[in-house]
Amino acid sequence: MNSRILETLEYPKIRTQLAELTITQDGQEQALSLTPSSRRPQVQQWLAETQDGFEIDRLGLNLPLEPTKKINSELKRLHIEAVLNGTELAKIKTVLQNANQLRDFLNDLRQQGANLPSLYRLGQKLVPLPTISQRLEAAIDEQGNILDTASPELKQIRTTLKRTQQRVRERMESYLQSGQRKYLTENLITVRDDHLVLPVKAEARQHFGGVIHDQSASGQTIYVEPQGVINLNNTIQTQKILEKQVIAHILADLSAMLRPYQAQLREDAWLVGRFDFINSKVTYAKQLKATQPQLSDEQHFAFYQARHPLLPQDQVVPNDIILGQKYRNLIITGPNTGGKTLTLKTAGLLQLMVQSGLFIPAGENSQATIFDEIYADIGDEQSIEQNLSTFSSHMENIIWMSRHLNAQTLVLLDELGAGTDPQEGAALAIAIVESFSQSHCQLMITTHYPELKVFAYNYPATINASMEFDTKTLQPTYRLLIGIPGSSNAFDIAARLGMPADVVQRARQLQPGASQDLNVMIQDLEKQRNQYEQEAQDYHKQRQTLQRQQQDLDQQRQKLQNQKAQLLDQAQAKANQLVDQAQQQAAKIIAQLRQWQQQGRLDIKDDQLIRAQTQLNQLHQQRALQKNRVLQREKRKQQIKVGDEVHVNSYDQDGVVIGQDKKGNFEVQLGILKMRLPQEQLTKLKKTPTKAATNYVSRRRAHDNLPLQLDLRGKRYEEAMQDLDQYLDAALLAGYQEVTIIHGFGTGVIRKGVQKYLSHHPRIKKFQYAPASAGGQGATIVQLR
């Protein structure tokens, strides 16, 4: 991208504003050196990094960054094997801390499932140097001071030094608190030549012994280091010398430790700056209320509700700027100071921002493309050095552009053809547009020439546009109207400013007829547009009203449905409570009836009892599930299908579903007995199909092993009758048609009891003694139904 367009569109101001939002010198340098790219993969990567930064902000998080300075000079000193001082090491330490914090932060987000592919790729390039980082943290503080923890030897020296200094101060303070205070001019301890001394009267200079370090200007005060602390002070000086030696050794070791990792440190510093720069792009976009543009594969852009980024966002008028979809040439006309030039600059600057990986102050779904070059001829380009007029300067610029145009070029021309004779200028402007169009570039121009309005109407891939002007207030609205040519409104403005009416009328008469017709056409179009806009606004208001009414109706309908469901649920719950009570009572009655049936006191069949039980169960109301996904999912789990193992409530036995009829009743296999039952009679068992099948086979085998005869010989009467009752129930359940009861001859009590029981059993079709060859009167053959 040529540097001239960056200056023309004030792109450096964007870079400066970005740099002001960084906190690291590397990030600031990257912001100030930012340049638009014409490589689509590069632009896509930059935009993706900005989007990932926005995602972190959306999660309510911040990149863990601390201010850092550039370490280029430190790395150069390492390269020449110099020893870094504490301040230089502290700068490297801060870079490593930032790198480690960023890496840990991104790893945590990855584990949490955050989708930040671009930042993850950057984070993987950060070189972890945990050992070096820990060593620097233990040795250097943020200001570059060497810590006691840098080495055990340094810690011991400083401990001795502090202890000795404390003893010196205690000894000196003892002089102030004893009877020797009378020899002092002041009751204080001061410092001379880095030694603690006492202000002693001149006549008592020999009293404390020691060393004289200074005297006052009057000679009345002598500053004495008492003899009692000289040895301690000597110890202090010795420890300080040792401290300097140890610190020098530590600095040399730390520098040697860093020297092999110069490339990694340089990469980490740049990456920390990169994350800082990405963070500044996010902050800048939030300030502008910017959005992510979509990159189009075609050579066109559509900036919806676009705003110039360098103007106050609450004052600028947003406009839709569209070029390249249905037309490649946009010719904007209208009065001066109406915003034509600003529109050109807005389109060009937003395109530069996109190709720099920045979000733009425009509406959602705005589209941009990738141009190889953007050329502009905007403003007064007069060159005093070349002794060129304004017109000549513009022409030289346009001629240079014409030699470099292609389909991947955007051209912005302001006041094309101005600065010369109007007729010649208009003709030249038309010729330039035709010439530029042959290269299939995207072209936006502004002009005052009415000839270009007619040209735009007739020329292919070209459209008129104008900046709206309010003739009532004599003020521009700064709204871009695509498809409508503009008018200078000179006559109306002059009249409203107080120009005599006859002068204005005479001016209108002097205007060429074609121009008058064009202005009339423009005014008619403007009136129609205003009318359509007013109607559109009215329709929009009506639509909003209808939408609000529809929302109110939907809310009321939902409220009524909820109330209905709640009342129905309450009623069903109450009904179920009553039915449960009735079922409990009915169950007791049915149990009593079964007992009477078994005792032969009632002639009621089992299927009649089952039917009665089913009718009672059907009285129970199924309560509607509310819109609860968990309950609905659980209900779906309880749905019965073929192959499921179920419990038959009426028989209190388990079986397997083998079919289902059209009415929804299930066919259940109970041993060898098959029954059709409604779903209300069944409860799905929580067993796997394999286990259910196994249980079914085992039960079937149990029924298959039931003998076809029952031997009651040798049993007491009560025991024999009980066994007979249980055996017949099992035979009926197994589906047997005929069984034999062996009761023997004996006293005949059991034989008579058997025949009496059989004569009253409702499921006995026929019974008779066995043939002589099968036991005769000692056995009874029973046919079941």
mmCIF file of C-alpha atoms in Angstrom, residues 539-555:
data_model
loop_
_atom_site.group_PDB
_atom_site.id
_atom_site.type_symbol
_atom_site.label_atom_id
_atom_site.label_comp_id
_atom_site.label_asym_id
_atom_site.label_seq_id
_atom_site.Cartn_x
_atom_site.Cartn_y
_atom_site.Cartn_z
ATOM 1 C CA TYR A 539 -45.203 1.958 7.672
ATOM 2 C CA HIS A 540 -42.333 1.284 10.033
ATOM 3 C CA LYS A 541 -44.217 2.868 12.926
ATOM 4 C CA GLN A 542 -47.346 0.880 12.072
ATOM 5 C CA ARG A 543 -45.311 -2.286 11.873
ATOM 6 C CA GLN A 544 -43.756 -1.597 15.259
ATOM 7 C CA THR A 545 -47.224 -0.972 16.715
ATOM 8 C CA LEU A 546 -48.525 -4.226 15.265
ATOM 9 C CA GLN A 547 -45.493 -6.094 16.551
ATOM 10 C CA ARG A 548 -46.040 -4.718 20.048
ATOM 11 C CA GLN A 549 -49.717 -5.668 19.883
ATOM 12 C CA GLN A 550 -48.814 -9.126 18.650
ATOM 13 C CA GLN A 551 -46.335 -9.509 21.493
ATOM 14 C CA ASP A 552 -48.993 -8.420 24.001
ATOM 15 C CA LEU A 553 -51.460 -10.919 22.546
ATOM 16 C CA ASP A 554 -48.865 -13.685 22.634
ATOM 17 C CA GLN A 555 -48.088 -12.899 26.254
#
